[in-house]
């Protein structure tokens, strides 16, 4: 479990950073590119949802679930995000960043 936790911690920031970097692609540009980006970000966030609580990052896992819920309809429909979904995605992603930052600080202070 310690190895899984360390791997989770070592990739958490980059997964969130990737989601921020992909934000403009989620709703703009070529539909195929947007759909691929939605799929990639959904899978990445889904990994945080599944592993976070198992390795002691319950708040991060819950915040990731909220991001995942924004992406879910577009992911299942294989489409880009609507303008409203992008706005909500930004808001939820910010919440995920804050939760992860708090829990990472606790992780490194132990």
mmCIF file of C-alpha atoms in Angstrom:
data_model
loop_
_atom_site.group_PDB
_atom_site.id
_atom_site.type_symbol
_atom_site.label_atom_id
_atom_site.label_comp_id
_atom_site.label_asym_id
_atom_site.label_seq_id
_atom_site.Cartn_x
_atom_site.Cartn_y
_atom_site.Cartn_z
ATOM 1 C CA UNK A 1 0.000 0.000 0.000
ATOM 2 C CA UNK A 2 2.904 2.364 0.714
ATOM 3 C CA UNK A 3 4.136 1.984 -2.862
ATOM 4 C CA UNK A 4 0.691 2.718 -4.289
ATOM 5 C CA UNK A 5 0.388 5.746 -2.025
ATOM 6 C CA UNK A 6 3.789 7.077 -3.086
ATOM 7 C CA UNK A 7 2.927 6.636 -6.760
ATOM 8 C CA UNK A 8 -0.400 8.393 -6.228
ATOM 9 C CA UNK A 9 1.308 11.309 -4.475
ATOM 10 C CA UNK A 10 4.000 11.575 -7.139
ATOM 11 C CA UNK A 11 1.469 11.880 -9.987
ATOM 12 C CA UNK A 12 -1.340 13.862 -8.349
ATOM 13 C CA UNK A 13 -0.106 17.363 -9.166
ATOM 14 C CA UNK A 14 0.696 16.492 -12.765
ATOM 15 C CA UNK A 15 -2.770 15.019 -13.332
ATOM 16 C CA UNK A 16 -4.370 18.212 -12.064
ATOM 17 C CA UNK A 17 -1.950 20.351 -14.089
ATOM 18 C CA UNK A 18 -2.781 18.350 -17.223
ATOM 19 C CA UNK A 19 -6.480 18.992 -16.663
ATOM 20 C CA UNK A 20 -5.843 22.744 -16.360
ATOM 21 C CA UNK A 21 -3.726 22.739 -19.509
ATOM 22 C CA UNK A 22 -6.387 20.845 -21.453
ATOM 23 C CA UNK A 23 -9.213 23.158 -20.442
ATOM 24 C CA UNK A 24 -9.450 25.140 -23.692
ATOM 25 C CA UNK A 25 -9.439 21.942 -25.753
ATOM 26 C CA UNK A 26 -12.431 20.522 -23.870
ATOM 27 C CA UNK A 27 -14.896 22.777 -25.662
ATOM 28 C CA UNK A 28 -13.053 24.417 -28.556
ATOM 29 C CA UNK A 29 -11.237 23.286 -31.651
ATOM 30 C CA UNK A 30 -11.846 20.135 -33.625
ATOM 31 C CA UNK A 31 -14.597 17.927 -32.176
ATOM 32 C CA UNK A 32 -12.409 14.807 -32.365
ATOM 33 C CA UNK A 33 -9.624 16.504 -30.416
ATOM 34 C CA UNK A 34 -12.079 17.765 -27.803
ATOM 35 C CA UNK A 35 -13.602 14.305 -27.432
ATOM 36 C CA UNK A 36 -10.183 12.701 -27.022
ATOM 37 C CA UNK A 37 -9.236 15.296 -24.421
ATOM 38 C CA UNK A 38 -12.475 14.718 -22.491
ATOM 39 C CA UNK A 39 -11.764 10.965 -22.506
ATOM 40 C CA UNK A 40 -8.163 11.385 -21.344
ATOM 41 C CA UNK A 41 -8.977 13.832 -18.571
ATOM 42 C CA UNK A 42 -11.958 11.747 -17.456
ATOM 43 C CA UNK A 43 -9.773 8.638 -17.118
ATOM 44 C CA UNK A 44 -7.079 10.559 -15.275
ATOM 45 C CA UNK A 45 -9.554 12.084 -12.815
ATOM 46 C CA UNK A 46 -11.286 8.719 -12.436
ATOM 47 C CA UNK A 47 -7.959 7.301 -11.259
ATOM 48 C CA UNK A 48 -7.825 9.921 -8.508
ATOM 49 C CA UNK A 49 -11.413 9.079 -7.521
ATOM 50 C CA UNK A 50 -10.618 5.385 -7.254
ATOM 51 C CA UNK A 51 -7.237 5.440 -5.575
ATOM 52 C CA UNK A 52 -7.324 8.630 -3.475
ATOM 53 C CA UNK A 53 -9.534 7.424 -0.628
ATOM 54 C CA UNK A 54 -7.765 4.046 -0.528
ATOM 55 C CA UNK A 55 -4.405 5.687 0.176
ATOM 56 C CA UNK A 56 -5.660 8.265 2.685
ATOM 57 C CA UNK A 57 -6.677 11.128 0.394
ATOM 58 C CA UNK A 58 -10.429 11.047 1.050
ATOM 59 C CA UNK A 59 -11.068 14.765 0.527
ATOM 60 C CA UNK A 60 -9.065 14.754 -2.691
ATOM 61 C CA UNK A 61 -11.006 11.708 -3.868
ATOM 62 C CA UNK A 62 -14.319 13.426 -3.177
ATOM 63 C CA UNK A 63 -13.232 16.603 -4.954
ATOM 64 C CA UNK A 64 -12.085 14.503 -7.913
ATOM 65 C CA UNK A 65 -15.513 12.820 -7.950
ATOM 66 C CA UNK A 66 -17.089 16.255 -8.399
ATOM 67 C CA UNK A 67 -14.805 16.942 -11.383
ATOM 68 C CA UNK A 68 -15.553 13.508 -12.793
ATOM 69 C CA UNK A 69 -19.289 14.154 -12.517
ATOM 70 C CA UNK A 70 -18.941 17.265 -14.699
ATOM 71 C CA UNK A 71 -17.096 15.263 -17.366
ATOM 72 C CA UNK A 72 -19.240 12.135 -17.204
ATOM 73 C CA UNK A 73 -22.072 13.051 -19.603
ATOM 74 C CA UNK A 74 -19.661 14.310 -22.259
ATOM 75 C CA UNK A 75 -17.436 11.265 -21.778
ATOM 76 C CA UNK A 76 -20.339 8.843 -22.133
ATOM 77 C CA UNK A 77 -21.763 10.725 -25.129
ATOM 78 C CA UNK A 78 -18.309 11.095 -26.716
ATOM 79 C CA UNK A 79 -18.663 14.853 -27.142
ATOM 80 C CA UNK A 80 -16.972 18.078 -26.131
ATOM 81 C CA UNK A 81 -18.048 20.041 -23.067
ATOM 82 C CA UNK A 82 -20.680 22.750 -23.289
ATOM 83 C CA UNK A 83 -19.841 26.290 -22.184
ATOM 84 C CA UNK A 84 -21.725 25.697 -18.927
ATOM 85 C CA UNK A 85 -19.861 22.444 -18.322
ATOM 86 C CA UNK A 86 -16.515 24.168 -18.876
ATOM 87 C CA UNK A 87 -17.429 26.808 -16.291
ATOM 88 C CA UNK A 88 -18.413 24.125 -13.776
ATOM 89 C CA UNK A 89 -15.320 22.075 -14.666
ATOM 90 C CA UNK A 90 -13.078 25.053 -13.853
ATOM 91 C CA UNK A 91 -14.824 25.563 -10.538
ATOM 92 C CA UNK A 92 -14.650 21.890 -9.535
ATOM 93 C CA UNK A 93 -11.043 21.571 -10.720
ATOM 94 C CA UNK A 94 -10.089 24.517 -8.534
ATOM 95 C CA UNK A 95 -11.718 22.706 -5.590
ATOM 96 C CA UNK A 96 -9.710 19.605 -6.430
ATOM 97 C CA UNK A 97 -6.478 21.611 -6.508
ATOM 98 C CA UNK A 98 -7.238 23.068 -3.074
ATOM 99 C CA UNK A 99 -8.124 19.690 -1.560
ATOM 100 C CA UNK A 100 -5.040 18.024 -3.018
ATOM 101 C CA UNK A 101 -2.782 20.828 -1.806
ATOM 102 C CA UNK A 102 -4.111 20.517 1.747
ATOM 103 C CA UNK A 103 -3.786 16.745 1.843
ATOM 104 C CA UNK A 104 -0.336 16.765 0.236
ATOM 105 C CA UNK A 105 0.826 19.256 2.875
ATOM 106 C CA UNK A 106 -0.389 16.862 5.567
ATOM 107 C CA UNK A 107 1.276 13.928 3.818
ATOM 108 C CA UNK A 108 4.644 15.686 3.683
ATOM 109 C CA UNK A 109 4.430 17.036 7.233
ATOM 110 C CA UNK A 110 4.134 13.576 8.799
#
